[in-house]
XYZ file of C-alpha atoms in Angstrom:
749
model
C 0.743 23.237 -36.144
C 3.386 22.528 -33.522
C 2.815 19.294 -31.672
C 3.427 18.835 -27.939
C 5.917 16.108 -28.824
C 8.043 18.569 -30.765
C 7.824 21.242 -28.083
C 8.797 18.853 -25.296
C 11.635 17.025 -27.028
C 13.065 19.909 -29.024
C 12.906 17.717 -32.134
C 12.257 19.134 -35.577
C 8.916 19.238 -37.300
C 9.765 16.224 -39.426
C 10.002 13.996 -36.391
C 6.669 15.280 -35.118
C 4.950 14.579 -38.405
C 6.465 11.066 -38.456
C 4.835 10.321 -35.093
C 1.487 11.674 -36.287
C 1.491 9.392 -39.316
C 3.097 6.331 -37.742
C -0.052 5.203 -35.962
C -2.039 1.987 -35.679
C -5.533 1.594 -37.042
C -6.884 2.022 -33.510
C -5.494 5.547 -33.299
C -2.535 4.550 -31.123
C 1.113 5.220 -31.910
C 2.971 2.265 -33.323
C 5.305 0.446 -30.902
C 8.303 1.725 -32.889
C 7.116 5.339 -32.616
C 6.396 4.938 -28.918
C 9.858 3.488 -28.221
C 11.497 6.323 -30.181
C 9.532 8.926 -28.239
C 10.401 7.405 -24.849
C 14.108 7.342 -25.770
C 14.016 10.949 -26.923
C 11.897 12.122 -23.990
C 13.053 10.353 -20.810
C 11.088 12.793 -18.657
C 7.773 11.571 -20.046
C 6.930 9.326 -17.123
C 3.149 9.007 -17.175
C 0.492 7.852 -19.591
C -1.374 11.187 -19.615
C 1.701 13.075 -20.814
C 2.457 10.530 -23.519
C -1.199 10.530 -24.592
C -1.093 14.306 -25.030
C 2.041 14.023 -27.159
C 0.385 11.535 -29.516
C -3.104 13.025 -29.196
C -4.541 9.729 -27.926
C -8.162 10.218 -26.783
C -9.141 9.123 -23.231
C -11.037 6.104 -24.539
C -7.808 4.686 -26.037
C -5.557 5.409 -23.061
C -6.051 1.957 -21.409
C -4.745 0.400 -24.621
C -1.829 2.859 -24.599
C -1.051 1.853 -21.019
C -1.013 -1.817 -22.082
C 1.408 -0.983 -24.916
C 3.730 0.746 -22.448
C 3.715 -2.298 -20.156
C 4.549 -4.575 -23.083
C 7.455 -2.335 -24.145
C 8.811 -2.160 -20.605
C 8.633 -5.929 -20.122
C 10.362 -6.518 -23.452
C 13.387 -4.459 -22.414
C 13.288 -2.618 -25.743
C 14.109 0.708 -24.092
C 17.257 -0.741 -22.578
C 18.397 -2.548 -25.701
C 18.176 0.398 -28.063
C 16.834 -1.802 -30.823
C 19.030 -4.895 -31.026
C 21.747 -3.487 -28.733
C 22.615 -5.738 -25.767
C 24.724 -5.156 -22.691
C 28.325 -5.668 -23.752
C 31.273 -5.477 -21.348
C 32.972 -2.123 -21.742
C 30.154 -0.600 -23.794
C 28.277 2.376 -22.321
C 24.981 1.640 -20.642
C 21.843 3.236 -22.087
C 20.326 6.256 -20.402
C 17.122 4.344 -19.580
C 17.014 0.680 -18.670
C 15.093 -1.828 -16.541
C 16.712 -2.378 -13.139
C 16.150 -4.811 -10.288
C 16.341 -3.735 -6.653
C 19.133 -5.462 -4.737
C 20.539 -4.825 -1.270
C 21.908 -1.647 0.295
C 25.332 -0.047 0.412
C 27.406 0.653 3.539
C 25.566 3.935 4.044
C 22.151 2.249 3.928
C 21.162 3.499 0.462
C 19.185 1.051 -1.722
C 21.032 -0.420 -4.693
C 19.892 -1.728 -8.066
C 21.462 -3.646 -10.926
C 20.530 -4.059 -14.628
C 17.574 -6.443 -14.755
C 18.887 -8.521 -17.693
C 22.658 -8.475 -17.441
C 24.349 -10.531 -20.182
C 27.881 -9.240 -19.765
C 30.799 -11.018 -18.162
C 31.391 -10.694 -14.446
C 29.200 -9.027 -11.882
C 26.617 -6.486 -13.094
C 27.204 -2.848 -12.147
C 25.398 -1.497 -9.097
C 23.631 1.858 -8.985
C 22.513 3.808 -5.960
C 18.759 4.423 -6.151
C 17.697 8.006 -5.529
C 14.310 9.519 -4.808
C 11.330 8.256 -2.818
C 10.353 5.745 -5.506
C 13.667 3.963 -5.060
C 13.077 3.603 -1.325
C 9.659 2.060 -1.964
C 10.988 -0.531 -4.419
C 11.196 -3.892 -2.611
C 14.165 -6.255 -3.092
C 13.658 -8.247 -6.280
C 11.148 -5.807 -7.782
C 11.876 -4.231 -11.154
C 11.433 -0.752 -12.568
C 12.461 1.404 -15.495
C 15.152 3.829 -14.355
C 17.044 6.789 -15.797
C 20.798 6.674 -15.177
C 22.343 9.887 -13.862
C 26.122 10.137 -14.194
C 27.773 12.315 -11.549
C 31.056 14.233 -11.945
C 32.575 11.916 -9.360
C 32.102 9.033 -11.789
C 29.316 7.435 -9.753
C 26.139 6.408 -11.541
C 22.792 6.789 -9.803
C 19.423 5.463 -10.908
C 16.185 7.416 -10.707
C 13.011 5.329 -10.916
C 10.662 6.383 -13.718
C 7.997 3.707 -13.312
C 7.626 0.242 -11.831
C 7.537 -2.650 -14.252
C 4.385 -4.728 -14.348
C 5.057 -7.849 -12.245
C 2.135 -9.746 -13.781
C 3.905 -10.690 -17.026
C 2.923 -14.207 -18.013
C 5.539 -16.714 -16.952
C 5.167 -20.269 -18.219
C 6.788 -23.291 -16.593
C 6.566 -26.399 -18.695
C 8.179 -28.942 -20.981
C 9.839 -28.034 -24.267
C 8.816 -30.253 -27.172
C 10.895 -29.906 -30.309
C 9.144 -29.453 -33.642
C 9.623 -27.864 -36.997
C 11.101 -24.366 -36.877
C 11.791 -24.592 -33.156
C 9.206 -26.159 -30.898
C 6.644 -25.410 -28.229
C 6.341 -25.222 -24.456
C 3.642 -27.414 -22.908
C 2.570 -25.682 -19.669
C 2.875 -27.665 -16.464
C -0.145 -25.814 -15.077
C -3.001 -28.074 -16.087
C -5.387 -25.104 -16.148
C -3.347 -23.416 -18.880
C -4.437 -24.605 -22.316
C -2.421 -22.012 -24.234
C -0.066 -22.753 -27.130
C 3.405 -21.268 -26.777
C 5.764 -21.292 -29.752
C 9.562 -21.173 -29.496
C 11.238 -19.993 -32.712
C 14.156 -21.881 -34.171
C 16.926 -19.521 -33.110
C 15.549 -19.442 -29.552
C 15.395 -23.242 -29.399
C 18.823 -24.032 -30.853
C 20.398 -25.390 -27.642
C 17.296 -26.943 -26.099
C 16.732 -30.675 -25.884
C 13.422 -32.439 -26.307
C 11.408 -32.929 -23.061
C 13.478 -30.391 -21.165
C 11.874 -28.477 -18.292
C 11.987 -24.739 -18.944
C 10.721 -21.395 -17.758
C 9.484 -19.164 -20.569
C 8.243 -15.597 -20.869
C 5.859 -14.359 -23.500
C 7.349 -12.184 -26.222
C 5.103 -9.440 -27.653
C 4.197 -10.200 -31.252
C 1.627 -8.977 -33.737
C 1.418 -12.284 -35.539
C -1.680 -14.454 -35.387
C -1.572 -17.994 -34.061
C 0.030 -19.340 -30.912
C 1.810 -17.052 -28.511
C 5.556 -16.699 -28.887
C 7.828 -17.206 -25.867
C 11.517 -17.069 -25.115
C 13.259 -19.397 -22.688
C 14.546 -17.573 -19.611
C 15.587 -20.552 -17.490
C 16.431 -24.203 -18.092
C 15.513 -26.627 -15.298
C 16.942 -29.884 -16.636
C 15.428 -33.070 -18.015
C 11.776 -33.648 -17.197
C 12.568 -37.188 -16.016
C 15.430 -36.207 -13.686
C 15.042 -37.248 -10.014
C 14.695 -33.647 -8.869
C 12.456 -32.507 -11.728
C 9.263 -32.331 -9.649
C 10.621 -30.114 -6.910
C 12.463 -27.890 -9.414
C 9.279 -27.465 -11.405
C 7.253 -26.553 -8.309
C 9.872 -24.053 -7.174
C 9.837 -22.374 -10.576
C 6.061 -22.530 -11.052
C 5.379 -20.801 -7.750
C 8.303 -18.402 -8.128
C 9.851 -19.451 -4.810
C 13.160 -17.649 -4.130
C 15.922 -20.252 -4.090
C 19.290 -18.498 -4.350
C 20.409 -16.313 -1.457
C 21.951 -12.886 -2.124
C 25.700 -12.758 -1.596
C 25.432 -10.319 1.299
C 23.005 -12.606 3.153
C 25.300 -15.610 2.648
C 28.254 -13.571 3.885
C 26.401 -12.567 7.054
C 25.438 -16.177 7.751
C 28.977 -17.428 7.172
C 30.369 -14.809 9.548
C 27.954 -15.651 12.382
C 29.923 -16.503 15.553
C 29.514 -19.534 17.780
C 27.129 -18.953 20.707
C 28.593 -17.109 23.696
C 27.350 -18.344 27.101
C 28.010 -14.944 28.679
C 24.742 -13.277 29.624
C 22.747 -16.465 29.076
C 21.213 -18.882 31.548
C 23.057 -22.198 31.452
C 20.643 -25.053 30.684
C 23.254 -27.538 29.554
C 22.547 -29.757 32.556
C 18.950 -30.381 31.368
C 18.425 -33.447 29.200
C 16.644 -31.472 26.482
C 15.862 -33.584 23.408
C 14.635 -32.857 19.889
C 11.827 -35.048 18.515
C 11.174 -34.889 14.763
C 10.463 -37.031 11.729
C 13.269 -39.352 10.670
C 13.832 -37.263 7.514
C 13.742 -33.864 9.264
C 16.386 -31.418 8.093
C 16.308 -28.754 10.792
C 15.881 -29.021 14.551
C 14.738 -25.786 16.143
C 12.846 -27.023 19.211
C 13.843 -29.191 22.188
C 11.743 -30.323 25.150
C 12.130 -31.456 28.749
C 9.750 -32.077 31.661
C 9.732 -33.056 35.329
C 7.109 -33.090 38.108
C 6.563 -29.647 39.618
C 8.368 -29.452 42.974
C 6.040 -26.730 44.234
C 3.916 -28.196 47.099
C 1.077 -25.911 46.026
C 0.949 -27.679 42.646
C 0.751 -31.355 43.539
C 0.404 -33.414 40.366
C 1.583 -30.534 38.189
C 4.547 -30.399 35.827
C 7.404 -28.089 34.919
C 8.005 -28.090 31.156
C 10.826 -26.455 29.230
C 10.499 -25.731 25.509
C 13.820 -24.469 24.142
C 13.809 -22.788 20.723
C 16.846 -21.824 18.644
C 17.696 -18.149 19.249
C 17.522 -17.098 15.613
C 17.082 -13.452 16.609
C 20.674 -13.477 17.887
C 21.897 -13.976 14.316
C 19.217 -12.314 12.157
C 19.014 -8.685 13.209
C 16.460 -6.122 11.962
C 17.430 -4.474 8.681
C 20.294 -6.865 7.936
C 20.664 -8.654 4.610
C 19.590 -11.884 6.314
C 16.521 -10.179 7.715
C 15.490 -8.703 4.373
C 15.818 -12.049 2.649
C 14.002 -13.936 5.422
C 11.172 -11.404 5.272
C 10.968 -11.740 1.489
C 10.769 -15.550 1.670
C 8.438 -15.560 4.670
C 8.967 -19.240 5.404
C 10.791 -22.382 4.372
C 9.221 -24.645 1.746
C 9.455 -28.428 2.120
C 9.513 -30.975 -0.683
C 10.139 -34.727 -0.406
C 13.653 -34.392 -1.824
C 14.736 -30.943 -0.626
C 14.017 -27.879 1.456
C 14.052 -24.303 0.208
C 15.020 -22.722 3.539
C 14.141 -19.293 4.845
C 17.700 -18.912 6.142
C 21.040 -20.052 4.659
C 22.284 -23.475 5.708
C 25.064 -21.954 7.803
C 22.254 -21.027 10.196
C 19.356 -23.381 9.472
C 21.480 -26.539 9.452
C 24.236 -25.409 11.787
C 24.211 -22.616 14.370
C 20.409 -22.516 14.698
C 19.923 -26.280 14.536
C 19.808 -27.928 17.971
C 22.031 -30.856 17.086
C 23.190 -33.178 19.891
C 26.294 -32.523 21.981
C 26.775 -28.971 20.667
C 26.295 -25.710 22.537
C 23.465 -23.708 21.027
C 21.918 -20.342 21.831
C 18.219 -20.644 22.606
C 15.195 -18.871 23.988
C 13.718 -21.108 26.682
C 10.075 -21.060 27.739
C 9.610 -22.404 31.274
C 6.003 -23.516 31.621
C 4.282 -24.721 34.771
C 0.939 -26.559 34.578
C -1.333 -27.767 37.353
C -2.848 -31.223 37.793
C -5.667 -30.243 35.387
C -3.256 -29.261 32.614
C -3.887 -25.518 33.039
C -0.914 -23.179 32.755
C -0.098 -21.663 36.163
C 2.777 -19.427 35.117
C 5.613 -19.085 32.618
C 9.017 -17.485 32.186
C 11.105 -16.715 29.088
C 14.902 -16.470 29.133
C 17.822 -16.431 26.732
C 19.938 -19.470 27.473
C 22.672 -21.794 26.306
C 21.730 -25.456 25.852
C 23.137 -28.737 24.612
C 20.732 -31.287 23.140
C 21.025 -34.677 24.828
C 19.700 -36.604 21.822
C 18.116 -36.267 18.399
C 15.041 -38.522 18.640
C 12.318 -39.426 16.177
C 8.593 -39.726 16.702
C 8.728 -43.458 15.985
C 11.581 -44.152 18.393
C 10.010 -42.145 21.211
C 6.666 -43.881 20.790
C 8.388 -47.263 20.705
C 10.251 -46.436 23.910
C 7.011 -45.405 25.620
C 5.091 -48.475 24.450
C 7.882 -50.990 25.190
C 9.585 -49.618 28.261
C 11.353 -52.899 29.030
C 13.288 -52.592 25.747
C 14.334 -48.944 26.015
C 17.071 -48.214 23.466
C 17.198 -44.426 23.403
C 20.178 -42.258 24.286
C 18.293 -40.741 27.244
C 17.006 -42.374 30.414
C 13.509 -43.956 30.354
C 12.274 -41.586 33.076
C 12.943 -38.629 30.783
C 10.545 -40.044 28.175
C 8.025 -41.004 30.847
C 8.086 -37.433 32.163
C 7.292 -36.033 28.715
C 4.283 -38.319 28.393
C 3.167 -37.526 31.935
C 2.988 -33.811 31.159
C 1.382 -34.504 27.793
C -1.442 -36.526 29.381
C -2.552 -33.471 31.364
C -2.282 -31.110 28.383
C -4.294 -33.512 26.240
C -7.101 -33.645 28.783
C -7.080 -29.835 29.025
C -7.377 -29.616 25.222
C -10.386 -31.897 25.252
C -12.040 -29.856 28.012
C -11.703 -26.577 26.151
C -13.100 -28.215 22.998
C -10.379 -27.615 20.404
C -11.319 -28.812 16.929
C -10.397 -32.499 16.469
C -10.158 -33.188 12.747
C -9.006 -36.598 11.543
C -7.477 -35.930 8.134
C -5.313 -38.344 6.187
C -1.780 -37.124 5.443
C 0.652 -38.801 3.070
C 4.380 -38.819 2.536
C 6.543 -39.746 -0.431
C 9.032 -42.587 -0.103
C 12.164 -42.030 -2.200
C 14.815 -44.521 -3.269
C 18.566 -43.831 -2.871
C 18.526 -41.953 -6.195
C 15.741 -39.700 -4.859
C 13.121 -41.153 -7.183
C 9.628 -41.863 -5.808
C 8.757 -45.470 -5.018
C 5.519 -44.999 -3.035
C 3.154 -42.529 -1.428
C 1.993 -43.841 1.940
C -0.225 -42.523 4.755
C 1.474 -40.789 7.658
C 0.836 -42.493 10.960
C -0.182 -40.066 13.706
C 1.284 -41.154 17.030
C 0.941 -39.854 20.555
C 4.527 -38.630 20.206
C 3.344 -36.262 17.449
C 0.542 -35.005 19.663
C 2.943 -34.604 22.590
C 5.170 -32.185 20.689
C 2.118 -30.412 19.285
C 0.694 -29.766 22.770
C 4.043 -28.594 24.148
C 4.401 -26.153 21.244
C 0.843 -24.852 21.628
C 1.458 -24.187 25.311
C 4.658 -22.257 24.525
C 2.920 -20.289 21.779
C 0.101 -19.272 24.116
C 2.644 -18.186 26.748
C 4.477 -16.056 24.161
C 1.290 -14.221 23.184
C 0.361 -13.665 26.832
C 3.852 -12.419 27.674
C 3.830 -9.828 24.912
C 0.389 -8.619 25.935
C 1.570 -8.295 29.532
C 4.533 -6.211 28.365
C 2.271 -4.141 26.065
C 4.393 -5.115 23.076
C 3.260 -5.478 19.499
C 2.632 -9.124 18.689
C 2.322 -11.016 15.431
C -0.669 -13.176 16.327
C -1.731 -16.352 14.623
C -5.473 -15.805 14.242
C -8.284 -18.061 13.085
C -11.724 -16.532 12.591
C -15.060 -18.261 13.170
C -16.555 -20.002 10.114
C -18.617 -18.179 7.510
C -22.340 -18.729 8.243
C -22.993 -19.518 4.565
C -20.494 -22.391 4.683
C -22.046 -23.649 7.904
C -25.489 -23.650 6.290
C -24.185 -25.728 3.368
C -22.476 -28.155 5.740
C -25.676 -28.492 7.787
C -27.681 -29.343 4.641
C -25.241 -32.049 3.606
C -25.129 -33.598 7.070
C -28.917 -33.677 7.157
C -28.929 -35.441 3.777
C -26.707 -38.250 5.046
C -28.460 -38.500 8.412
C -25.810 -37.017 10.724
C -27.367 -34.288 12.895
C -25.371 -32.025 15.157
C -25.286 -28.561 13.624
C -28.849 -27.579 14.444
C -28.043 -24.203 15.958
C -30.501 -22.083 17.859
C -30.884 -18.503 16.660
C -28.085 -16.391 18.079
C -26.155 -19.404 19.380
C -22.401 -18.829 19.443
C -20.445 -21.120 17.131
C -17.841 -23.161 19.021
C -15.365 -25.858 17.894
C -16.969 -28.449 20.178
C -20.125 -28.323 18.020
C -18.071 -29.617 15.094
C -16.456 -32.214 17.343
C -19.900 -33.686 18.062
C -20.479 -34.076 14.329
C -17.058 -35.663 13.847
C -17.714 -38.068 16.719
C -21.027 -39.161 15.175
C -19.373 -39.696 11.786
C -16.459 -41.690 13.209
C -16.271 -45.309 11.982
C -18.935 -44.663 9.310
C -18.276 -44.764 5.553
C -18.775 -41.004 5.466
C -16.136 -40.222 8.121
C -13.455 -39.053 5.690
C -15.747 -36.784 3.699
C -17.321 -35.294 6.842
C -13.873 -34.420 8.178
C -12.993 -32.859 4.830
C -16.199 -30.825 4.697
C -15.769 -29.587 8.259
C -12.267 -28.464 7.267
C -13.585 -26.677 4.159
C -16.153 -24.845 6.273
C -13.457 -23.267 8.423
C -11.836 -19.900 7.878
C -8.151 -19.825 6.938
C -5.673 -19.134 9.716
C -3.497 -16.074 9.020
C -1.023 -13.754 10.703
C -2.186 -10.425 12.094
C -1.088 -7.779 14.615
C -4.753 -7.567 15.646
C -5.898 -10.385 17.906
C -9.252 -12.064 17.246
C -8.342 -15.374 18.886
C -7.873 -18.822 17.388
C -11.204 -20.540 16.744
C -9.853 -23.989 15.879
C -7.669 -24.263 18.979
C -10.348 -22.610 21.160
C -7.800 -20.126 22.464
C -8.315 -16.410 23.130
C -4.743 -15.528 22.126
C -2.107 -17.389 20.165
C 1.201 -16.569 18.445
C 3.802 -18.629 16.624
C 7.015 -18.782 18.649
C 8.427 -22.264 18.135
C 9.921 -22.267 14.595
C 11.952 -19.120 13.884
C 14.264 -21.081 11.574
C 11.444 -21.626 9.112
C 8.816 -18.922 9.823
C 9.407 -15.182 9.824
C 6.397 -14.660 12.110
C 8.161 -16.623 14.864
C 11.309 -14.542 14.428
C 9.286 -11.367 14.992
C 7.803 -12.833 18.171
C 11.306 -13.774 19.387
C 12.554 -10.235 18.806
C 9.688 -8.778 20.787
C 10.317 -11.218 23.651
C 14.065 -10.593 23.938
C 13.948 -6.837 23.320
C 14.879 -4.547 26.179
C 12.565 -1.998 27.729
C 12.176 -0.209 24.403
C 9.489 -1.625 22.162
C 10.353 -3.339 18.887
C 11.050 -1.256 15.801
C 8.024 -2.419 13.835
C 5.018 -0.090 13.931
C 1.473 -1.441 13.865
C 1.178 -0.336 10.214
C 4.426 -2.072 9.296
C 3.360 -5.256 11.120
C 0.077 -5.287 9.213
C 1.959 -5.192 5.911
C 4.336 -7.938 7.040
C 1.403 -10.053 8.235
C -0.293 -9.836 4.847
C 2.944 -10.733 3.059
C 3.901 -13.733 5.201
C 0.334 -15.057 5.125
C 0.627 -14.978 1.324
C 4.029 -16.719 1.285
C 2.604 -19.381 3.594
C -0.245 -20.016 1.163
C 2.252 -20.112 -1.704
C 4.381 -22.689 0.106
C 1.360 -24.878 0.871
C 0.232 -24.724 -2.766
C 3.730 -25.591 -4.040
C 4.060 -28.531 -1.653
C 0.589 -29.776 -2.600
C 1.341 -29.479 -6.330
C 4.582 -31.420 -5.900
C 2.779 -34.204 -4.054
C 0.185 -34.423 -6.846
C 2.978 -34.740 -9.409
C 4.705 -37.474 -7.387
C 1.442 -39.395 -7.262
C 0.883 -38.990 -10.986
C 4.445 -40.089 -11.715
C 3.952 -43.283 -9.719
C 0.678 -44.009 -11.523
C 2.175 -43.343 -14.953
C 2.392 -47.060 -15.748
C -1.000 -47.957 -14.299
C -3.317 -46.708 -17.059
C -6.179 -49.184 -17.355
C -5.989 -50.285 -13.705
C -9.250 -50.446 -11.753
C -9.456 -48.870 -8.284
C -11.930 -48.587 -5.442
C -12.406 -44.862 -4.901
C -14.665 -42.345 -3.242
C -16.203 -39.168 -4.668
C -14.201 -36.318 -3.087
C -15.655 -33.382 -5.020
C -18.691 -32.619 -7.171
C -18.469 -29.892 -9.800
C -20.572 -28.823 -12.749
C -17.980 -30.338 -15.109
C -17.600 -33.723 -13.404
C -16.623 -35.662 -10.309
C -13.371 -35.686 -8.407
C -12.511 -39.066 -6.961
C -9.928 -40.028 -4.355
C -7.902 -43.233 -4.070
C -7.656 -43.867 -0.298
C -4.516 -45.994 -0.519
C -2.272 -43.153 -1.719
C -4.489 -40.079 -1.519
C -4.436 -39.451 -5.284
C -7.242 -37.308 -6.686
C -8.475 -37.336 -10.255
C -11.326 -36.170 -12.432
C -14.197 -38.153 -13.918
C -15.378 -35.767 -16.693
C -19.134 -35.245 -16.832
C -19.028 -36.202 -20.518
C -18.072 -39.763 -19.519
C -20.957 -40.283 -17.064
C -23.932 -42.433 -18.113
C -25.855 -40.655 -20.857
C -28.123 -38.028 -19.311
C -28.267 -34.318 -18.541
C -26.920 -33.706 -15.045
C -27.911 -30.836 -12.781
C -25.282 -29.680 -10.306
C -26.695 -29.281 -6.789
C -23.814 -27.326 -5.262
C -25.470 -26.946 -1.863
C -25.891 -30.701 -1.443
C -22.690 -31.655 -3.318
C -24.247 -33.888 -5.957
C -24.996 -34.364 -9.652
C -28.538 -35.507 -10.441
C -29.608 -36.988 -13.796
C -32.731 -35.241 -15.101
C -34.174 -38.291 -16.823
C -32.725 -41.287 -14.981
C -32.741 -39.830 -11.469
C -29.215 -41.192 -11.064
C -27.259 -39.343 -8.383
C -23.557 -38.982 -7.750
C -22.996 -37.580 -4.268
C -19.962 -36.453 -2.308
C -18.524 -39.315 -0.260
C -20.133 -42.051 -2.349
C -17.956 -45.111 -3.093
C -17.304 -45.768 -6.779
C -15.211 -48.073 -8.908
C -13.016 -46.315 -11.450
C -10.540 -47.132 -14.193
C -7.466 -44.932 -14.678
C -7.770 -43.490 -18.183
C -5.101 -40.751 -18.490
C -2.012 -39.644 -16.572
C -0.194 -36.329 -16.931
C 2.855 -36.508 -14.617
C 4.028 -32.995 -15.516
C 0.705 -31.410 -14.622
C -0.033 -33.875 -11.826
C -3.345 -34.646 -13.536
C -5.275 -37.942 -13.433
C -8.404 -38.738 -15.442
C -10.687 -41.657 -14.524
C -13.764 -43.355 -15.950
C -16.522 -44.961 -13.896
C -16.373 -48.708 -14.044
C -18.416 -51.782 -13.131
C -20.966 -51.349 -10.343
C -20.752 -47.586 -10.650
C -22.595 -47.898 -13.979
C -24.818 -50.875 -13.226
C -28.033 -49.370 -11.864
C -29.416 -45.885 -11.210
C -28.987 -44.939 -7.560
C -32.093 -43.498 -5.937
C -30.743 -42.657 -2.501
C -32.953 -42.507 0.552
C -32.498 -38.853 1.514
C -34.236 -38.788 4.880
C -34.327 -40.883 8.016
C -30.927 -42.508 7.574
C -28.987 -43.066 10.781
C -25.337 -43.663 11.411
C -24.374 -46.672 13.545
C -23.821 -45.943 17.206
C -20.286 -45.469 18.418
C -18.941 -48.140 20.711
C -17.623 -46.422 23.867
């Protein structure tokens, strides 16, 4: 009988019979037979066709699909067995490629995904609709088509699975190679590195590894794809976080070239604001300065007691144009990512630290928002304009607050009245915020102190000053004006939206507050949820032992703010419309808003469908950045506590899970686990709704927010993991808490 494999490939009957017999016990073709078939039959581009060739029944086709993904990830098709890319040697007909930029005619380009030759890898023009859909950085299997002109084009056969396991960890040398210990503390896998793959590696080196398909039993086998340096190097923590969260770090050459070629700002066609004493106010360790502020009393007689505010933002849209290499890379990154020792910027430093950074005494292109508020802090009107500015001074939050508090000892580079004017406008905006009932959470933030060698020496709380709140209110006002302006012009807008809380989370919060005797969320049926209701709870909890945990639980009950072209308002800020406008250096959403504001009469190029896709992507990159920054901070804390095993701390229960308690050290914000197996002997029921563990026999309770004494038992600096044991009074007596009738002390007004 003739097989479909023979008919399709034109191969002889012997080859067909070899495929029929070279099968696994599960009825699937062997990997070797499958690779041979795919090389011989490049047109076989879907699982159904391959299944027919090997007579694989429908029930086994999911397993066949998994085999295909493994083969594609391994690069076996491109290697031709053990063949590697060698300079001067012909490329295979089918190989994995990675989407790059575009050529001068706008056609998408790709390069070999695993180029090991000398010099730059060859570039192929992608053809067909599938090539257009491939995003920069994505990989696919492609068939090379050689034209008579000598050009080589690539036709996409299938996308490569992007979910291949990627392990970031520490290499530990052992017999016959070594192993990679994952940095992700949730990953308990064992990953072997064979001797020939580990020849050049050093013990305790940070690495990135990829799993290698193998049919052997035992631990998984991996190969090292990137070396990150010694695990005890000063920059090890940030490098590990960048790799673990797959944050793009290197800029494509075409994007760097565009940034390097960007011209100095041209005042022609711009409003000249260089006479205004605009100043930037940032942290002392800030690396980019994209917003400057100025204020004076409103000279309009109809607005007695009002203020005229100017918020000037770097005109990034003047340098990053739609469809350019810079734009594609900025869109891919979505945002900058900040670590204590470095920034992974959204834009190259030629822009982020130079032309788009509002450094003092240098002309800079900006988009200025003129904002007028009345004596009640309400916005009367606004105006946006492209301008040229020159920052009068680079100030810090600490220095500005010091100047405001000690006016007789003013030491800033700007006149005292300029600082006084900023605070005068802020006072009105702050009162307006309180009137509209924006959510007022009091959450502890921490920062890492580094020594001159960039090694951590401490993690300390961030002090929140009025100068921080001043800039925050100015930026919120400008963001609101941007959203309103785009609505007035009937332009598409990338809103920053924040939905109302999930009723189920509110119910759980209400139960917990009732348990600890803090009322305030007793809602009537059908009552509209508003931020001010949470503010009442926070006010009642203030200055009580439970204040920190109540703030944390109110935060957890909230929805997550995201980007969207569809406006639903911003619940937390109590605003009907809101958009991010003030940080286009570090957020792609802001750049889109800038483009819409400065565009001519024609609307922006992005359709509503395209904006929805962008919104989903940049919301995801924002979450990725936050997770990477949080993981780095946890590792810095663990590193600092590495020599403190056995030390006793006063802590507070910050989380209650079925497997144990999370505790927090208030002095540095470190969190760690007290495993349930180490609690006093009993069987504990997890009451998730009331955030507590309850001993069945003893009645002992461990409740969220409860103070405990703990001893540090284990430290894992690579994983950022701390393990504690309860100590002293925490074990002394069972705690039968009074669950009803407890009252918080009155606030002193």
